[in-house]
PDB file of C-alpha atoms in Angstrom:
ATOM      1  CA  MET A   1     -14.369  49.409   6.230  1.00 96.00           C
ATOM      2  CA  THR A   2     -12.832  50.011   2.767  1.00 97.00           C
ATOM      3  CA  GLY A   3     -11.456  47.901  -0.218  1.00 97.00           C
ATOM      4  CA  TYR A   4      -9.690  48.186  -4.141  1.00 97.00           C
ATOM      5  CA  SER A   5     -10.780  47.504  -7.157  1.00 96.00           C
ATOM      6  CA  ARG A   6     -12.839  43.907  -6.799  1.00 94.00           C
ATOM      7  CA  GLY A   7     -12.226  44.231  -3.304  1.00 97.00           C
ATOM      8  CA  GLY A   8     -13.758  47.622  -3.869  1.00 97.00           C
ATOM      9  CA  GLY A   9     -16.980  45.760  -5.120  1.00 97.00           C
ATOM     10  CA  ILE A  10     -16.925  42.741  -2.522  1.00 97.00           C
ATOM     11  CA  ILE A  11     -17.173  45.816   0.490  1.00 97.00           C
ATOM     12  CA  ASN A  12     -19.759  47.370  -1.479  1.00 97.00           C
ATOM     13  CA  ALA A  13     -22.052  44.585  -1.197  1.00 96.00           C
ATOM     14  CA  LEU A  14     -20.618  43.810   2.377  1.00 96.00           C
ATOM     15  CA  SER A  15     -22.117  47.083   3.480  1.00 96.00           C
ATOM     16  CA  GLU A  16     -25.431  46.931   2.959  1.00 95.00           C
ATOM     17  CA  LEU A  17     -25.679  43.606   5.679  1.00 94.00           C
ATOM     18  CA  VAL A  18     -23.847  45.398   8.047  1.00 94.00           C
ATOM     19  CA  LEU A  19     -26.184  48.949   7.454  1.00 95.00           C
ATOM     20  CA  SER A  20     -28.883  47.040   7.351  1.00 93.00           C
ATOM     21  CA  ASP A  21     -28.990  44.188  10.467  1.00 92.00           C
ATOM     22  CA  GLU A  22     -29.996  46.238  13.422  1.00 90.00           C
ATOM     23  CA  THR A  23     -28.109  43.085  15.901  1.00 93.00           C
ATOM     24  CA  PHE A  24     -24.609  44.485  14.461  1.00 91.00           C
ATOM     25  CA  PRO A  25     -22.994  45.951  17.490  1.00 92.00           C
ATOM     26  CA  ILE A  26     -21.630  49.095  16.166  1.00 91.00           C
ATOM     27  CA  ASN A  27     -24.337  52.052  15.274  1.00 91.00           C
ATOM     28  CA  SER A  28     -25.286  51.961  11.230  1.00 90.00           C
ATOM     29  CA  ASP A  29     -24.376  55.760  11.667  1.00 91.00           C
ATOM     30  CA  ASP A  30     -20.715  55.083  12.972  1.00 94.00           C
ATOM     31  CA  VAL A  31     -19.629  52.696  10.064  1.00 95.00           C
ATOM     32  CA  PHE A  32     -18.245  54.182   7.154  1.00 97.00           C
ATOM     33  CA  VAL A  33     -16.964  52.897   3.902  1.00 97.00           C
ATOM     34  CA  TYR A  34     -14.858  53.773   1.062  1.00 98.00           C
ATOM     35  CA  THR A  35     -14.354  51.938  -2.146  1.00 98.00           C
ATOM     36  CA  PHE A  36     -11.375  52.791  -4.728  1.00 97.00           C
ATOM     37  CA  GLU A  37     -12.538  51.806  -8.089  1.00 97.00           C
ATOM     38  CA  ALA A  38     -14.698  49.502  -7.545  1.00 97.00           C
ATOM     39  CA  PRO A  39     -17.209  47.345 -10.141  1.00 96.00           C
ATOM     40  CA  ARG A  40     -20.726  47.509  -9.840  1.00 95.00           C
ATOM     41  CA  ALA A  41     -21.837  45.182  -8.116  1.00 90.00           C
ATOM     42  CA  ILE A  42     -25.892  45.768  -7.491  1.00 95.00           C
ATOM     43  CA  GLU A  43     -29.071  45.109  -8.820  1.00 93.00           C
ATOM     44  CA  LYS A  44     -30.758  48.331  -9.566  1.00 90.00           C
ATOM     45  CA  ASN A  45     -33.551  47.243  -7.782  1.00 91.00           C
ATOM     46  CA  ASN A  46     -31.574  46.712  -4.531  1.00 94.00           C
ATOM     47  CA  VAL A  47     -29.621  49.643  -4.667  1.00 94.00           C
ATOM     48  CA  LYS A  48     -29.299  51.480  -2.377  1.00 95.00           C
ATOM     49  CA  LYS A  49     -28.302  55.333  -1.678  1.00 95.00           C
ATOM     50  CA  TYR A  50     -26.364  55.185   1.635  1.00 95.00           C
ATOM     51  CA  LYS A  51     -24.969  58.565   2.839  1.00 94.00           C
ATOM     52  CA  ASN A  52     -22.244  57.134   4.955  1.00 96.00           C
ATOM     53  CA  VAL A  53     -20.584  55.214   1.684  1.00 98.00           C
ATOM     54  CA  PHE A  54     -18.235  56.350  -0.610  1.00 98.00           C
ATOM     55  CA  ASN A  55     -17.149  54.879  -3.382  1.00 98.00           C
ATOM     56  CA  ILE A  56     -13.861  56.879  -5.091  1.00 97.00           C
ATOM     57  CA  VAL A  57     -14.433  56.571  -8.591  1.00 97.00           C
ATOM     58  CA  ASN A  58     -12.376  57.371 -11.787  1.00 97.00           C
ATOM     59  CA  SER A  59     -14.544  57.126 -14.511  1.00 97.00           C
ATOM     60  CA  ALA A  60     -11.434  56.692 -17.457  1.00 97.00           C
ATOM     61  CA  ASP A  61     -10.767  53.396 -15.361  1.00 97.00           C
ATOM     62  CA  ILE A  62     -12.869  50.538 -17.166  1.00 94.00           C
ATOM     63  CA  VAL A  63     -13.368  48.485 -14.057  1.00 96.00           C
ATOM     64  CA  THR A  64     -15.383  51.427 -12.678  1.00 96.00           C
ATOM     65  CA  HIS A  65     -18.057  50.294 -15.804  1.00 95.00           C
ATOM     66  CA  LEU A  66     -18.490  47.205 -14.747  1.00 90.00           C
ATOM     67  CA  LEU A  67     -20.324  45.195 -14.071  1.00 90.00           C
ATOM     68  CA  PRO A  68     -22.105  47.420 -17.187  1.00 90.00           C
ATOM     69  CA  GLU A  69     -24.758  49.739 -15.876  1.00 88.00           C
ATOM     70  CA  ASN A  70     -27.033  49.094 -19.248  1.00 86.00           C
ATOM     71  CA  PHE A  71     -27.210  45.506 -17.412  1.00 91.00           C
ATOM     72  CA  GLY A  72     -28.830  47.004 -14.651  1.00 91.00           C
ATOM     73  CA  PHE A  73     -26.028  46.964 -11.943  1.00 94.00           C
ATOM     74  CA  TYR A  74     -25.131  50.126  -9.539  1.00 95.00           C
ATOM     75  CA  ARG A  75     -23.234  50.561  -6.286  1.00 97.00           C
ATOM     76  CA  HIS A  76     -24.926  51.393  -3.193  1.00 97.00           C
ATOM     77  CA  GLY A  77     -23.700  54.476  -1.659  1.00 97.00           C
ATOM     78  CA  VAL A  78     -22.717  57.663  -2.835  1.00 97.00           C
ATOM     79  CA  ASP A  79     -19.629  57.847  -6.071  1.00 97.00           C
ATOM     80  CA  VAL A  80     -17.527  60.623  -6.123  1.00 97.00           C
ATOM     81  CA  GLU A  81     -15.781  60.986  -9.116  1.00 97.00           C
ATOM     82  CA  ILE A  82     -11.799  61.803  -8.799  1.00 96.00           C
ATOM     83  CA  PHE A  83     -10.912  62.075 -12.678  1.00 97.00           C
ATOM     84  CA  SER A  84      -8.758  65.277 -14.076  1.00 96.00           C
ATOM     85  CA  ASP A  85      -7.459  66.460 -17.115  1.00 93.00           C
ATOM     86  CA  LYS A  86      -4.109  66.561 -15.428  1.00 95.00           C
ATOM     87  CA  VAL A  87      -3.656  63.032 -15.275  1.00 96.00           C
ATOM     88  CA  ASP A  88      -0.556  62.742 -16.925  1.00 95.00           C
ATOM     89  CA  GLU A  89       1.116  65.472 -14.890  1.00 95.00           C
ATOM     90  CA  LEU A  90       0.595  64.454 -11.979  1.00 96.00           C
ATOM     91  CA  LEU A  91       1.805  60.767 -13.036  1.00 96.00           C
ATOM     92  CA  SER A  92       4.763  62.465 -14.543  1.00 95.00           C
ATOM     93  CA  ASP A  93       5.577  64.947 -11.110  1.00 94.00           C
ATOM     94  CA  LEU A  94       5.047  60.899  -9.123  1.00 93.00           C
ATOM     95  CA  ASN A  95       7.501  59.164 -11.343  1.00 93.00           C
ATOM     96  CA  GLU A  96       9.092  60.711 -14.608  1.00 92.00           C
ATOM     97  CA  ASN A  97       8.634  57.082 -16.012  1.00 92.00           C
ATOM     98  CA  ILE A  98       5.516  56.718 -16.089  1.00 90.00           C
ATOM     99  CA  VAL A  99       4.389  57.930 -19.545  1.00 90.00           C
ATOM    100  CA  LEU A 100       0.477  56.671 -20.702  1.00 91.00           C
ATOM    101  CA  PRO A 101      -0.511  56.823 -24.391  1.00 91.00           C
ATOM    102  CA  LYS A 102      -1.716  59.551 -26.022  1.00 93.00           C
ATOM    103  CA  PHE A 103      -5.822  59.892 -25.747  1.00 93.00           C
ATOM    104  CA  ILE A 104      -7.415  60.408 -29.017  1.00 92.00           C
ATOM    105  CA  SER A 105     -10.281  62.154 -29.367  1.00 92.00           C
ATOM    106  CA  ASN A 106     -13.337  60.683 -31.263  1.00 91.00           C
ATOM    107  CA  ASN A 107     -16.007  63.440 -31.581  1.00 90.00           C
ATOM    108  CA  GLU A 108     -18.615  61.334 -33.613  1.00 89.00           C
ATOM    109  CA  ASN A 109     -18.899  58.390 -30.640  1.00 90.00           C
ATOM    110  CA  PHE A 110     -16.382  60.373 -27.375  1.00 93.00           C
ATOM    111  CA  LYS A 111     -15.014  63.706 -26.210  1.00 93.00           C
ATOM    112  CA  ASN A 112     -13.364  63.027 -23.751  1.00 93.00           C
ATOM    113  CA  GLN A 113     -11.623  59.471 -21.464  1.00 94.00           C
ATOM    114  CA  THR A 114     -14.565  59.332 -19.376  1.00 96.00           C
ATOM    115  CA  ASP A 115     -16.879  58.785 -22.395  1.00 95.00           C
ATOM    116  CA  PHE A 116     -14.686  56.339 -23.886  1.00 95.00           C
ATOM    117  CA  PRO A 117     -15.394  53.115 -21.793  1.00 95.00           C
ATOM    118  CA  VAL A 118     -19.230  53.908 -22.355  1.00 94.00           C
ATOM    119  CA  TYR A 119     -18.739  53.768 -25.660  1.00 94.00           C
ATOM    120  CA  LEU A 120     -16.731  50.634 -25.311  1.00 93.00           C
ATOM    121  CA  PHE A 121     -19.159  48.792 -23.367  1.00 93.00           C
ATOM    122  CA  ASN A 122     -22.534  50.337 -25.084  1.00 93.00           C
ATOM    123  CA  THR A 123     -21.092  48.815 -28.595  1.00 92.00           C
ATOM    124  CA  LEU A 124     -20.211  45.368 -27.211  1.00 92.00           C
ATOM    125  CA  THR A 125     -23.611  45.489 -25.246  1.00 91.00           C
ATOM    126  CA  ASN A 126     -25.813  46.989 -28.275  1.00 90.00           C
ATOM    127  CA  TYR A 127     -24.509  43.790 -30.407  1.00 89.00           C
ATOM    128  CA  ASP A 128     -27.256  41.725 -32.089  1.00 87.00           C
ATOM    129  CA  ALA A 129     -26.514  41.319 -35.394  1.00 89.00           C
ATOM    130  CA  ASP A 130     -26.621  37.067 -34.348  1.00 91.00           C
ATOM    131  CA  ALA A 131     -28.526  35.651 -31.796  1.00 91.00           C
ATOM    132  CA  ASN A 132     -26.115  33.022 -31.139  1.00 91.00           C
ATOM    133  CA  TYR A 133     -23.575  35.657 -29.472  1.00 94.00           C
ATOM    134  CA  THR A 134     -25.764  38.724 -29.003  1.00 92.00           C
ATOM    135  CA  LEU A 135     -24.351  40.645 -26.026  1.00 91.00           C
ATOM    136  CA  LYS A 136     -27.299  42.822 -24.966  1.00 91.00           C
ATOM    137  CA  SER A 137     -28.211  41.630 -21.330  1.00 90.00           C
ATOM    138  CA  ARG A 138     -27.137  39.917 -18.604  1.00 90.00           C
ATOM    139  CA  GLU A 139     -29.133  36.537 -19.304  1.00 92.00           C
ATOM    140  CA  ASP A 140     -27.430  36.701 -22.921  1.00 93.00           C
ATOM    141  CA  TYR A 141     -23.746  37.115 -21.274  1.00 92.00           C
ATOM    142  CA  ALA A 142     -24.720  33.862 -18.835  1.00 93.00           C
ATOM    143  CA  ALA A 143     -25.423  32.132 -21.821  1.00 94.00           C
ATOM    144  CA  HIS A 144     -23.112  32.836 -24.656  1.00 94.00           C
ATOM    145  CA  TYR A 145     -19.594  33.691 -22.784  1.00 94.00           C
ATOM    146  CA  GLN A 146     -19.900  33.632 -19.138  1.00 94.00           C
ATOM    147  CA  ASP A 147     -18.512  30.137 -18.515  1.00 96.00           C
ATOM    148  CA  ALA A 148     -15.869  30.147 -21.123  1.00 96.00           C
ATOM    149  CA  ILE A 149     -14.100  33.870 -19.382  1.00 93.00           C
ATOM    150  CA  LYS A 150     -14.236  31.951 -15.934  1.00 94.00           C
ATOM    151  CA  TYR A 151     -12.647  29.257 -17.651  1.00 95.00           C
ATOM    152  CA  PHE A 152      -9.670  31.893 -18.573  1.00 90.00           C
ATOM    153  CA  ILE A 153      -9.367  33.697 -15.851  1.00 89.00           C
ATOM    154  CA  LYS A 154      -8.941  30.506 -13.520  1.00 91.00           C
ATOM    155  CA  THR A 155      -6.319  29.616 -16.300  1.00 91.00           C
ATOM    156  CA  ALA A 156      -5.009  33.034 -16.515  1.00 88.00           C
ATOM    157  CA  ASN A 157      -3.966  32.455 -12.753  1.00 89.00           C
ATOM    158  CA  SER A 158      -2.020  29.464 -13.112  1.00 93.00           C
ATOM    159  CA  LEU A 159      -0.054  30.973 -15.582  1.00 94.00           C
ATOM    160  CA  ASN A 160       3.446  32.171 -14.452  1.00 95.00           C
ATOM    161  CA  SER A 161       3.630  36.018 -14.187  1.00 92.00           C
ATOM    162  CA  SER A 162       5.889  36.563 -16.848  1.00 94.00           C
ATOM    163  CA  SER A 163       3.581  34.515 -19.317  1.00 94.00           C
ATOM    164  CA  ARG A 164       0.670  36.769 -18.369  1.00 92.00           C
ATOM    165  CA  SER A 165       2.323  39.816 -19.409  1.00 91.00           C
ATOM    166  CA  GLU A 166       3.419  38.078 -21.969  1.00 93.00           C
ATOM    167  CA  ILE A 167      -0.011  37.898 -23.082  1.00 91.00           C
ATOM    168  CA  MET A 168      -1.374  41.034 -22.085  1.00 86.00           C
ATOM    169  CA  GLY A 169       1.565  42.802 -23.806  1.00 86.00           C
ATOM    170  CA  ALA A 170       0.470  40.303 -27.254  1.00 88.00           C
ATOM    171  CA  PHE A 171      -3.320  42.127 -26.696  1.00 84.00           C
ATOM    172  CA  LEU A 172      -2.435  45.394 -26.169  1.00 79.00           C
ATOM    173  CA  GLU A 173       0.563  45.697 -28.622  1.00 79.00           C
ATOM    174  CA  ASN A 174      -0.750  43.864 -32.066  1.00 75.00           C
ATOM    175  CA  ASN A 175      -2.594  45.198 -34.858  1.00 80.00           C
ATOM    176  CA  LEU A 176      -6.054  43.912 -36.607  1.00 85.00           C
ATOM    177  CA  ASN A 177      -4.072  40.903 -37.842  1.00 89.00           C
ATOM    178  CA  PHE A 178      -3.447  39.817 -34.844  1.00 89.00           C
ATOM    179  CA  TYR A 179      -7.083  39.934 -33.687  1.00 89.00           C
ATOM    180  CA  MET A 180      -8.485  38.478 -36.803  1.00 91.00           C
ATOM    181  CA  VAL A 181      -5.657  35.169 -36.637  1.00 92.00           C
ATOM    182  CA  LEU A 182      -7.540  34.623 -32.998  1.00 91.00           C
ATOM    183  CA  ALA A 183     -10.896  34.658 -34.152  1.00 92.00           C
ATOM    184  CA  ALA A 184     -10.291  32.375 -36.486  1.00 93.00           C
ATOM    185  CA  LYS A 185     -11.337  28.592 -35.153  1.00 93.00           C
ATOM    186  CA  ASP A 186      -8.457  27.161 -32.939  1.00 95.00           C
ATOM    187  CA  GLY A 187      -6.556  30.791 -34.014  1.00 95.00           C
ATOM    188  CA  LEU A 188      -6.589  31.455 -29.679  1.00 94.00           C
ATOM    189  CA  TYR A 189      -6.164  28.117 -28.478  1.00 95.00           C
ATOM    190  CA  GLU A 190      -2.902  27.704 -30.575  1.00 95.00           C
ATOM    191  CA  PHE A 191      -2.034  31.296 -29.512  1.00 95.00           C
ATOM    192  CA  LEU A 192      -2.312  30.037 -25.643  1.00 94.00           C
ATOM    193  CA  LEU A 193      -1.402  26.346 -25.904  1.00 94.00           C
ATOM    194  CA  PRO A 194       2.848  27.460 -26.216  1.00 94.00           C
ATOM    195  CA  PHE A 195       2.264  29.087 -22.436  1.00 95.00           C
ATOM    196  CA  LEU A 196       0.741  26.646 -20.555  1.00 95.00           C
ATOM    197  CA  GLU A 197       2.686  23.909 -21.993  1.00 94.00           C
ATOM    198  CA  LYS A 198       5.904  26.209 -20.366  1.00 94.00           C
ATOM    199  CA  ASP A 199       4.549  27.085 -17.833  1.00 95.00           C
ATOM    200  CA  GLY A 200       3.818  23.068 -16.612  1.00 94.00           C
ATOM    201  CA  ILE A 201       0.112  24.225 -16.405  1.00 92.00           C
ATOM    202  CA  ALA A 202      -2.425  20.849 -16.697  1.00 91.00           C
ATOM    203  CA  PHE A 203      -5.516  21.190 -18.894  1.00 92.00           C
ATOM    204  CA  ASP A 204      -7.738  19.581 -20.830  1.00 94.00           C
ATOM    205  CA  SER A 205      -6.792  19.934 -24.215  1.00 94.00           C
ATOM    206  CA  GLU A 206     -11.132  19.717 -25.360  1.00 95.00           C
ATOM    207  CA  GLU A 207     -12.098  21.292 -22.858  1.00 96.00           C
ATOM    208  CA  LEU A 208      -9.390  24.790 -24.033  1.00 95.00           C
ATOM    209  CA  ARG A 209     -10.505  24.111 -27.410  1.00 95.00           C
ATOM    210  CA  GLU A 210     -13.936  24.688 -26.467  1.00 96.00           C
ATOM    211  CA  ASN A 211     -13.398  27.372 -24.225  1.00 96.00           C
ATOM    212  CA  CYS A 212     -10.979  29.257 -26.769  1.00 95.00           C
ATOM    213  CA  ASN A 213     -13.497  29.513 -30.015  1.00 95.00           C
ATOM    214  CA  THR A 214     -16.551  30.376 -27.512  1.00 96.00           C
ATOM    215  CA  ILE A 215     -13.695  33.451 -26.908  1.00 94.00           C
ATOM    216  CA  SER A 216     -13.199  33.895 -30.885  1.00 95.00           C
ATOM    217  CA  ASN A 217     -16.811  34.125 -31.410  1.00 94.00           C
ATOM    218  CA  PHE A 218     -16.742  37.181 -29.187  1.00 93.00           C
ATOM    219  CA  ILE A 219     -14.008  38.562 -30.847  1.00 92.00           C
ATOM    220  CA  LYS A 220     -14.964  37.681 -34.138  1.00 92.00           C
ATOM    221  CA  HIS A 221     -19.037  39.237 -33.019  1.00 94.00           C
ATOM    222  CA  PRO A 222     -19.510  41.631 -30.193  1.00 94.00           C
ATOM    223  CA  ALA A 223     -16.002  42.750 -30.458  1.00 92.00           C
ATOM    224  CA  LEU A 224     -15.044  43.385 -34.335  1.00 90.00           C
ATOM    225  CA  PRO A 225     -16.650  47.015 -34.860  1.00 89.00           C
ATOM    226  CA  LEU A 226     -14.367  48.370 -32.315  1.00 90.00           C
ATOM    227  CA  LEU A 227     -11.393  45.645 -33.323  1.00 88.00           C
ATOM    228  CA  LEU A 228     -12.364  47.187 -37.106  1.00 87.00           C
ATOM    229  CA  GLN A 229     -11.250  50.949 -35.717  1.00 86.00           C
ATOM    230  CA  ILE A 230      -8.148  49.699 -33.556  1.00 82.00           C
ATOM    231  CA  PRO A 231      -5.992  52.162 -34.668  1.00 81.00           C
ATOM    232  CA  LEU A 232      -8.171  54.653 -33.564  1.00 86.00           C
ATOM    233  CA  TYR A 233      -9.136  53.501 -29.889  1.00 89.00           C
ATOM    234  CA  LYS A 234      -5.933  51.526 -29.680  1.00 87.00           C
ATOM    235  CA  ASN A 235      -4.644  54.047 -27.081  1.00 91.00           C
ATOM    236  CA  ASP A 236      -7.796  55.154 -25.784  1.00 93.00           C
ATOM    237  CA  PHE A 237      -7.798  51.302 -24.691  1.00 91.00           C
ATOM    238  CA  VAL A 238      -4.604  50.810 -23.180  1.00 89.00           C
ATOM    239  CA  ARG A 239      -4.908  54.448 -21.403  1.00 93.00           C
ATOM    240  CA  CYS A 240      -8.460  52.478 -19.647  1.00 92.00           C
ATOM    241  CA  ILE A 241      -6.023  49.638 -18.755  1.00 90.00           C
ATOM    242  CA  TYR A 242      -3.841  52.350 -17.290  1.00 92.00           C
ATOM    243  CA  MET A 243      -6.353  53.895 -15.562  1.00 95.00           C
ATOM    244  CA  HIS A 244      -6.649  51.247 -13.272  1.00 95.00           C
ATOM    245  CA  SER A 245      -3.512  51.117 -11.716  1.00 94.00           C
ATOM    246  CA  PRO A 246      -2.538  52.303  -7.537  1.00 93.00           C
ATOM    247  CA  GLU A 247      -0.455  55.402  -9.177  1.00 95.00           C
ATOM    248  CA  THR A 248      -2.994  56.749 -11.321  1.00 96.00           C
ATOM    249  CA  ILE A 249      -5.385  56.564  -8.286  1.00 95.00           C
ATOM    250  CA  TYR A 250      -3.011  58.342  -5.869  1.00 96.00           C
ATOM    251  CA  VAL A 251      -1.984  61.181  -8.231  1.00 96.00           C
ATOM    252  CA  LEU A 252      -5.713  61.604  -8.359  1.00 97.00           C
ATOM    253  CA  LEU A 253      -6.264  61.028  -4.769  1.00 95.00           C
ATOM    254  CA  LYS A 254      -3.940  64.219  -4.183  1.00 94.00           C
ATOM    255  CA  ASN A 255      -4.305  66.427  -6.970  1.00 94.00           C
ATOM    256  CA  MET A 256      -8.103  66.275  -4.917  1.00 89.00           C
TER     257      MET A 256
END
């Protein structure tokens, strides 16, 4: 059994159902599971260290740090780390047109690329300056942000791929002033509205506005300590995104 990204998380969860089922028609010793860049999907108390479940993990990839470990989530089986400092060279050998943003180390918080996603999630999930927006636990996430994020994922999947690319580009390429506009009331709503209208997406205006303002509160509160240092962290965040690409995983596996 195998899966990549979200599919890897699903397969990792499925492995327990198969390996713990004595009526399954294949002996558990003959079942092997390989996941690639899987998020964490298993609560700590339920995790099983199966010897025939292997999670191929590039720890510089932001997806492999979801759901956050400090929320109590893990993967069944054994994690196999594949990150290499030669990733830029390896990608260049695959295709000379693939150029990643340069990694910028901050020795106060992180020294290498695999440290950065940990720093990113620790900063977000340690926020407790305002109880209305805190993100210290999975319960906080569910209470404050989960519904809005689910809404946004559903909405994003309705957009044309060109619109999604343009939105992602705006988030990755702009500066602090852009995020401050989004953090203001109705700022994100006014940014997204033209994309929805252009693509002919039906939506409830008040529902969109409400969910936009919830995400704006996320930008204004838990995410603010990171956004204030965009010039320093921007390259590293973009690298985290690129580290999830199939090309990156391919060259790292080939390197092994």
